[in-house]
Amino acid sequence: MRKKYLPIGVFDSGAGGITVLKACVDVLPNENFIYYGDTKNSPYGNLSDQEITELTFYAADKLVSMGVKSVVIACNTATAAAINALRAKHNEIRIIGIEPAIKPACLAVDGKVLVLLTQAASRQAKFRDLVEKYGLEKVIVYPLQDLAQKIEQNIQDFSKLKPYIFDVLKPYQNGDIEAVVLGCTHYIFVKDIIAQVFPDALLFDGNVGLAKNLKNVLSKSDLLNDQNQKGFVEFYSSDPKYQIIYQELWDKIHK
Ligand code: DGL
């Protein structure tokens, strides 16, 4: 089979990357996608850099062995910790990562920008460089220890997390926040609740930017799938019972 007809692999520590997958399918409806969530080892945000790198390598190898033409790291934490090493290892395929949307948020508002992300993502040089480059004087970095895991645990009904989210964001509720960056792909599932905490703020995430970048990269390498029909999406997880749970979640968000 010609390489352009191979699927694209999308990977996250768990369910968060399904929000990235949605953006990718919207931008590239004719592509086939294989999603892999490393649910068994989630959350990555509380692990060491070495652990995150090893798990990212394992997940990417798995997708490569399934015959993908490209790997999307749909996880800010894994991207910041491991993308450079992963690219060095797999120079035969295109590897796309996600970054907190700090640049567009800082360009859009004059006031404070609150960046929500995992602890592991917040300590990475890649992330620190982004903050320094675009908004040292206006960015507030707020690492959240438990939110990604709670989202994973409440996958059937995210609305149950409303009291927790209001509580954890309370320190910034009246802090003149003009923009909030969702720097973890899991948080996009609770975007509406976060918007209720900051009704006057603009919310940013990197999903559409990543999807457009993926299209661009594939197009430049003549790897866009030009089939004239909708592609398929398949789900896998390191915890097999999540395959069906992720499929159901996908059916809910992809109507
Ligand atoms: N969804 C991931 C991210 O974007 C990580 C969540 C986690 O496993 O801690 O950072």
mmCIF file of C-alpha atoms and ligand atoms in Angstrom:
data_model
loop_
_atom_site.group_PDB
_atom_site.id
_atom_site.type_symbol
_atom_site.label_atom_id
_atom_site.label_comp_id
_atom_site.label_asym_id
_atom_site.label_seq_id
_atom_site.Cartn_x
_atom_site.Cartn_y
_atom_site.Cartn_z
ATOM 1 C CA MET A 1 0.000 0.000 0.000
ATOM 2 C CA ARG A 2 1.259 3.503 -0.742
ATOM 3 C CA LYS A 3 2.392 5.349 2.345
ATOM 4 C CA LYS A 4 -0.168 8.145 1.925
ATOM 5 C CA TYR A 5 -3.009 5.646 2.519
ATOM 6 C CA LEU A 6 -1.653 4.479 5.863
ATOM 7 C CA PRO A 7 -3.404 5.708 9.031
ATOM 8 C CA ILE A 8 -2.221 8.437 11.397
ATOM 9 C CA GLY A 9 -1.496 7.405 14.992
ATOM 10 C CA VAL A 10 -2.719 9.662 17.803
ATOM 11 C CA PHE A 11 -1.495 9.099 21.330
ATOM 12 C CA ASP A 12 -2.200 10.467 24.810
ATOM 13 C CA SER A 13 -1.858 9.225 28.374
ATOM 14 C CA GLY A 14 -5.616 8.653 28.320
ATOM 15 C CA ALA A 15 -8.774 10.282 27.005
ATOM 16 C CA GLY A 16 -7.517 13.860 26.564
ATOM 17 C CA GLY A 17 -6.131 13.228 23.104
ATOM 18 C CA ILE A 18 -9.618 12.351 21.873
ATOM 19 C CA THR A 19 -10.277 16.115 21.834
ATOM 20 C CA VAL A 20 -7.210 16.483 19.577
ATOM 21 C CA LEU A 21 -8.419 13.613 17.425
ATOM 22 C CA LYS A 22 -11.701 15.479 16.935
ATOM 23 C CA ALA A 23 -9.843 18.543 15.596
ATOM 24 C CA CYS A 24 -7.731 16.310 13.315
ATOM 25 C CA VAL A 25 -10.775 14.500 11.888
ATOM 26 C CA ASP A 26 -12.538 17.841 11.315
ATOM 27 C CA VAL A 27 -9.518 19.170 9.384
ATOM 28 C CA LEU A 28 -8.621 15.879 7.660
ATOM 29 C CA PRO A 29 -11.901 13.941 7.219
ATOM 30 C CA ASN A 30 -10.500 11.538 4.604
ATOM 31 C CA GLU A 31 -7.642 10.299 6.762
ATOM 32 C CA ASN A 32 -7.739 7.079 8.787
ATOM 33 C CA PHE A 33 -6.773 7.346 12.459
ATOM 34 C CA ILE A 34 -5.622 4.933 15.150
ATOM 35 C CA TYR A 35 -5.978 6.281 18.693
ATOM 36 C CA TYR A 36 -3.955 4.877 21.575
ATOM 37 C CA GLY A 37 -4.587 5.949 25.181
ATOM 38 C CA ASP A 38 -2.102 4.753 27.783
ATOM 39 C CA THR A 39 -4.831 4.597 30.434
ATOM 40 C CA LYS A 40 -3.020 2.061 32.590
ATOM 41 C CA ASN A 41 -0.146 4.514 33.191
ATOM 42 C CA SER A 42 -2.228 7.698 33.312
ATOM 43 C CA PRO A 43 -1.820 10.370 34.591
ATOM 44 C CA TYR A 44 1.605 11.233 33.162
ATOM 45 C CA GLY A 45 1.553 14.637 34.846
ATOM 46 C CA ASN A 46 2.758 13.264 38.171
ATOM 47 C CA LEU A 47 5.541 11.032 36.746
ATOM 48 C CA SER A 48 9.267 11.713 36.326
ATOM 49 C CA ASP A 49 10.665 12.901 32.988
ATOM 50 C CA GLN A 50 12.354 9.565 32.455
ATOM 51 C CA GLU A 51 9.132 7.640 33.048
ATOM 52 C CA ILE A 52 7.189 9.911 30.679
ATOM 53 C CA THR A 53 9.870 9.523 27.994
ATOM 54 C CA GLU A 54 9.893 5.721 28.287
ATOM 55 C CA LEU A 55 6.098 5.504 28.115
ATOM 56 C CA THR A 56 6.021 7.872 25.133
ATOM 57 C CA PHE A 57 8.600 5.750 23.309
ATOM 58 C CA TYR A 58 6.604 2.609 24.048
ATOM 59 C CA ALA A 59 3.342 4.138 22.769
ATOM 60 C CA ALA A 60 4.967 5.550 19.629
ATOM 61 C CA ASP A 61 6.663 2.207 18.891
ATOM 62 C CA LYS A 62 3.303 0.503 19.242
ATOM 63 C CA LEU A 63 1.697 2.857 16.728
ATOM 64 C CA VAL A 64 4.645 2.530 14.345
ATOM 65 C CA SER A 65 4.356 -1.263 14.532
ATOM 66 C CA MET A 66 0.676 -0.883 13.588
ATOM 67 C CA GLY A 67 1.832 0.786 10.375
ATOM 68 C CA VAL A 68 1.071 4.475 10.819
ATOM 69 C CA LYS A 69 2.538 7.134 8.516
ATOM 70 C CA SER A 70 2.691 9.767 11.245
ATOM 71 C CA VAL A 71 2.439 9.991 15.038
ATOM 72 C CA VAL A 72 0.565 12.793 16.795
ATOM 73 C CA ILE A 73 1.524 13.217 20.457
ATOM 74 C CA ALA A 74 -1.819 14.563 21.678
ATOM 75 C CA CYS A 75 -0.444 15.260 25.134
ATOM 76 C CA ASN A 76 1.269 18.475 26.213
ATOM 77 C CA THR A 77 3.157 16.629 28.948
ATOM 78 C CA ALA A 78 4.601 13.919 26.677
ATOM 79 C CA THR A 79 5.386 16.450 23.938
ATOM 80 C CA ALA A 80 7.346 18.726 26.266
ATOM 81 C CA ALA A 81 9.231 15.863 27.905
ATOM 82 C CA ALA A 82 9.919 13.529 24.991
ATOM 83 C CA ILE A 83 9.309 14.847 21.465
ATOM 84 C CA ASN A 84 12.933 15.742 20.707
ATOM 85 C CA ALA A 85 14.206 12.322 21.746
ATOM 86 C CA LEU A 86 11.353 10.611 19.913
ATOM 87 C CA ARG A 87 12.091 12.489 16.675
ATOM 88 C CA ALA A 88 15.740 11.472 16.933
ATOM 89 C CA LYS A 89 14.681 7.833 17.289
ATOM 90 C CA HIS A 90 12.019 7.747 14.559
ATOM 91 C CA ASN A 91 13.283 9.945 11.758
ATOM 92 C CA GLU A 92 11.396 7.769 9.235
ATOM 93 C CA ILE A 93 7.997 9.169 10.211
ATOM 94 C CA ARG A 94 6.540 12.621 10.861
ATOM 95 C CA ILE A 95 6.008 13.275 14.569
ATOM 96 C CA ILE A 96 3.697 16.121 15.530
ATOM 97 C CA GLY A 97 3.324 17.422 19.079
ATOM 98 C CA ILE A 98 1.058 19.786 20.969
ATOM 99 C CA GLU A 99 2.010 22.897 22.923
ATOM 100 C CA PRO A 100 -0.013 25.158 25.227
ATOM 101 C CA ALA A 101 -1.474 28.004 23.136
ATOM 102 C CA ILE A 102 0.508 30.672 24.978
ATOM 103 C CA LYS A 103 1.429 32.676 21.897
ATOM 104 C CA PRO A 104 -2.130 33.308 20.615
ATOM 105 C CA ALA A 105 -3.394 33.987 24.149
ATOM 106 C CA CYS A 106 -0.638 36.518 24.880
ATOM 107 C CA LEU A 107 -1.181 38.222 21.541
ATOM 108 C CA ALA A 108 -4.952 38.413 22.072
ATOM 109 C CA VAL A 109 -5.086 40.148 25.464
ATOM 110 C CA ASP A 110 -3.165 42.831 27.325
ATOM 111 C CA GLY A 111 -3.972 41.545 30.827
ATOM 112 C CA LYS A 112 -3.232 38.368 32.754
ATOM 113 C CA VAL A 113 -3.068 34.964 31.028
ATOM 114 C CA LEU A 114 -3.657 31.940 33.268
ATOM 115 C CA VAL A 115 -2.030 28.731 31.981
ATOM 116 C CA LEU A 116 -3.475 25.475 33.335
ATOM 117 C CA LEU A 117 -1.359 22.371 32.824
ATOM 118 C CA THR A 118 0.128 19.336 34.548
ATOM 119 C CA GLN A 119 2.998 19.523 36.998
ATOM 120 C CA ALA A 120 5.339 17.587 34.717
ATOM 121 C CA ALA A 121 4.555 19.860 31.745
ATOM 122 C CA SER A 122 5.148 22.990 33.818
ATOM 123 C CA ARG A 123 8.759 22.087 34.672
ATOM 124 C CA GLN A 124 9.892 21.370 31.089
ATOM 125 C CA ALA A 125 12.425 23.664 29.394
ATOM 126 C CA LYS A 126 10.269 23.640 26.246
ATOM 127 C CA PHE A 127 7.375 25.119 28.210
ATOM 128 C CA ARG A 128 9.520 27.607 30.142
ATOM 129 C CA ASP A 129 10.993 28.850 26.822
ATOM 130 C CA LEU A 130 7.490 29.447 25.453
ATOM 131 C CA VAL A 131 6.510 31.515 28.498
ATOM 132 C CA GLU A 132 9.720 33.510 28.350
ATOM 133 C CA LYS A 133 9.325 34.204 24.664
ATOM 134 C CA TYR A 134 5.733 35.365 24.652
ATOM 135 C CA GLY A 135 4.571 36.530 28.009
ATOM 136 C CA LEU A 136 6.833 36.461 30.996
ATOM 137 C CA GLU A 137 5.216 39.571 32.466
ATOM 138 C CA LYS A 138 1.597 38.501 32.022
ATOM 139 C CA VAL A 139 1.549 34.700 32.256
ATOM 140 C CA ILE A 140 0.504 32.969 35.471
ATOM 141 C CA VAL A 141 1.462 29.280 35.457
ATOM 142 C CA TYR A 142 -0.889 27.089 37.491
ATOM 143 C CA PRO A 143 0.027 23.387 37.550
ATOM 144 C CA LEU A 144 -2.891 21.159 38.588
ATOM 145 C CA GLN A 145 -2.026 17.911 40.289
ATOM 146 C CA ASP A 146 -5.284 15.978 40.062
ATOM 147 C CA LEU A 147 -7.520 17.384 37.355
ATOM 148 C CA ALA A 148 -6.457 15.102 34.480
ATOM 149 C CA GLN A 149 -6.929 12.033 36.645
ATOM 150 C CA LYS A 150 -10.321 13.213 37.871
ATOM 151 C CA ILE A 151 -11.405 13.761 34.268
ATOM 152 C CA GLU A 152 -10.335 10.206 33.446
ATOM 153 C CA GLN A 153 -12.271 8.913 36.465
ATOM 154 C CA ASN A 154 -15.442 10.850 35.551
ATOM 155 C CA ILE A 155 -15.392 9.999 31.892
ATOM 156 C CA GLN A 156 -19.103 9.080 31.861
ATOM 157 C CA ASP A 157 -20.184 12.453 33.265
ATOM 158 C CA PHE A 158 -17.779 15.389 33.407
ATOM 159 C CA SER A 159 -20.422 17.679 34.973
ATOM 160 C CA LYS A 160 -19.781 15.964 38.329
ATOM 161 C CA LEU A 161 -16.446 17.790 38.413
ATOM 162 C CA LYS A 162 -17.993 21.246 38.633
ATOM 163 C CA PRO A 163 -17.572 21.695 42.442
ATOM 164 C CA TYR A 164 -13.967 20.437 42.285
ATOM 165 C CA ILE A 165 -13.047 22.725 39.384
ATOM 166 C CA PHE A 166 -14.650 25.781 40.986
ATOM 167 C CA ASP A 167 -12.752 25.031 44.171
ATOM 168 C CA VAL A 168 -9.345 24.432 42.573
ATOM 169 C CA LEU A 169 -9.596 27.584 40.418
ATOM 170 C CA LYS A 170 -10.879 29.753 43.261
ATOM 171 C CA PRO A 171 -7.479 31.428 43.939
ATOM 172 C CA TYR A 172 -7.680 33.078 40.500
ATOM 173 C CA GLN A 173 -11.423 33.614 40.178
ATOM 174 C CA ASN A 174 -11.331 37.317 40.955
ATOM 175 C CA GLY A 175 -7.858 37.908 39.636
ATOM 176 C CA ASP A 176 -8.619 39.892 36.471
ATOM 177 C CA ILE A 177 -7.781 36.937 34.263
ATOM 178 C CA GLU A 178 -8.310 37.904 30.609
ATOM 179 C CA ALA A 179 -7.306 34.623 28.981
ATOM 180 C CA VAL A 180 -7.078 31.002 30.089
ATOM 181 C CA VAL A 181 -4.847 28.526 28.263
ATOM 182 C CA LEU A 182 -5.928 24.891 28.502
ATOM 183 C CA GLY A 183 -2.442 23.398 28.469
ATOM 184 C CA CYS A 184 -3.506 19.793 28.987
ATOM 185 C CA THR A 185 -5.659 18.017 26.426
ATOM 186 C CA HIS A 186 -7.831 16.448 29.139
ATOM 187 C CA TYR A 187 -9.023 19.892 30.297
ATOM 188 C CA ILE A 188 -10.843 20.499 27.030
ATOM 189 C CA PHE A 189 -13.541 18.078 28.168
ATOM 190 C CA VAL A 190 -14.360 20.501 31.004
ATOM 191 C CA LYS A 191 -13.896 23.693 29.008
ATOM 192 C CA ASP A 192 -17.493 24.779 29.670
ATOM 193 C CA ILE A 193 -17.039 24.516 33.423
ATOM 194 C CA ILE A 194 -13.750 26.460 33.295
ATOM 195 C CA ALA A 195 -15.529 29.108 31.214
ATOM 196 C CA GLN A 196 -18.122 29.452 33.972
ATOM 197 C CA VAL A 197 -15.361 30.216 36.483
ATOM 198 C CA PHE A 198 -13.916 32.886 34.153
ATOM 199 C CA PRO A 199 -16.971 34.211 32.281
ATOM 200 C CA ASP A 200 -15.126 37.260 30.909
ATOM 201 C CA ALA A 201 -11.953 35.473 29.820
ATOM 202 C CA LEU A 202 -11.040 34.088 26.402
ATOM 203 C CA LEU A 203 -10.166 30.379 26.373
ATOM 204 C CA PHE A 204 -7.362 28.942 24.235
ATOM 205 C CA ASP A 205 -6.149 25.468 23.352
ATOM 206 C CA GLY A 206 -3.717 24.100 20.783
ATOM 207 C CA ASN A 207 -5.970 21.546 19.082
ATOM 208 C CA VAL A 208 -6.934 23.285 15.858
ATOM 209 C CA GLY A 209 -3.393 24.626 15.493
ATOM 210 C CA LEU A 210 -2.051 21.087 15.756
ATOM 211 C CA ALA A 211 -4.566 19.740 13.223
ATOM 212 C CA LYS A 212 -3.623 22.444 10.689
ATOM 213 C CA ASN A 213 0.064 21.795 11.305
ATOM 214 C CA LEU A 214 -0.492 18.062 10.730
ATOM 215 C CA LYS A 215 -2.235 18.805 7.415
ATOM 216 C CA ASN A 216 0.564 21.094 6.370
ATOM 217 C CA VAL A 217 3.318 18.620 7.237
ATOM 218 C CA LEU A 218 1.583 15.732 5.425
ATOM 219 C CA SER A 219 0.846 17.892 2.426
ATOM 220 C CA LYS A 220 4.476 19.034 2.100
ATOM 221 C CA SER A 221 5.608 15.400 2.098
ATOM 222 C CA ASP A 222 2.876 14.362 -0.362
ATOM 223 C CA LEU A 223 1.394 12.137 2.326
ATOM 224 C CA LEU A 224 -2.181 13.427 2.363
ATOM 225 C CA ASN A 225 -4.727 10.691 1.820
ATOM 226 C CA ASP A 226 -6.602 11.657 -1.351
ATOM 227 C CA GLN A 227 -9.259 8.933 -1.107
ATOM 228 C CA ASN A 228 -12.704 10.254 -1.781
ATOM 229 C CA GLN A 229 -14.480 8.865 1.266
ATOM 230 C CA LYS A 230 -14.561 9.400 5.002
ATOM 231 C CA GLY A 231 -11.743 7.712 6.880
ATOM 232 C CA PHE A 232 -12.065 5.329 9.845
ATOM 233 C CA VAL A 233 -11.138 5.839 13.490
ATOM 234 C CA GLU A 234 -10.047 2.934 15.727
ATOM 235 C CA PHE A 235 -9.441 3.014 19.488
ATOM 236 C CA TYR A 236 -6.881 1.131 21.589
ATOM 237 C CA SER A 237 -5.846 1.431 25.217
ATOM 238 C CA SER A 238 -3.223 -0.123 27.477
ATOM 239 C CA ASP A 239 -6.233 -1.004 29.667
ATOM 240 C CA PRO A 240 -8.410 -3.014 27.259
ATOM 241 C CA LYS A 241 -11.715 -2.103 28.918
ATOM 242 C CA TYR A 242 -11.130 1.504 27.896
ATOM 243 C CA GLN A 243 -11.228 0.726 24.181
ATOM 244 C CA ILE A 244 -14.998 0.647 24.258
ATOM 245 C CA ILE A 245 -15.203 3.556 26.717
ATOM 246 C CA TYR A 246 -13.099 5.730 24.384
ATOM 247 C CA GLN A 247 -15.205 4.636 21.409
ATOM 248 C CA GLU A 248 -18.370 5.679 23.281
ATOM 249 C CA LEU A 249 -16.831 9.014 24.252
ATOM 250 C CA TRP A 250 -15.888 9.546 20.608
ATOM 251 C CA ASP A 251 -19.429 8.772 19.478
ATOM 252 C CA LYS A 252 -20.669 11.440 21.913
ATOM 253 C CA ILE A 253 -18.319 14.213 20.790
ATOM 254 C CA HIS A 254 -18.140 13.354 17.085
ATOM 255 C CA LYS A 255 -21.667 13.737 15.801
HETATM 256 N N1 DGL B 1 -3.431 14.948 28.505
HETATM 257 C C1 DGL B 1 -2.114 15.162 28.916
HETATM 258 C C2 DGL B 1 -1.598 16.566 28.619
HETATM 259 O O1 DGL B 1 -2.007 17.166 27.695
HETATM 260 C C3 DGL B 1 -1.643 14.681 30.231
HETATM 261 C C4 DGL B 1 -2.546 14.376 31.345
HETATM 262 C C5 DGL B 1 -1.850 13.456 32.317
HETATM 263 O O2 DGL B 1 -1.728 12.273 31.988
HETATM 264 O O3 DGL B 1 -1.429 13.932 33.377
HETATM 265 O O4 DGL B 1 -0.745 17.076 29.272
#
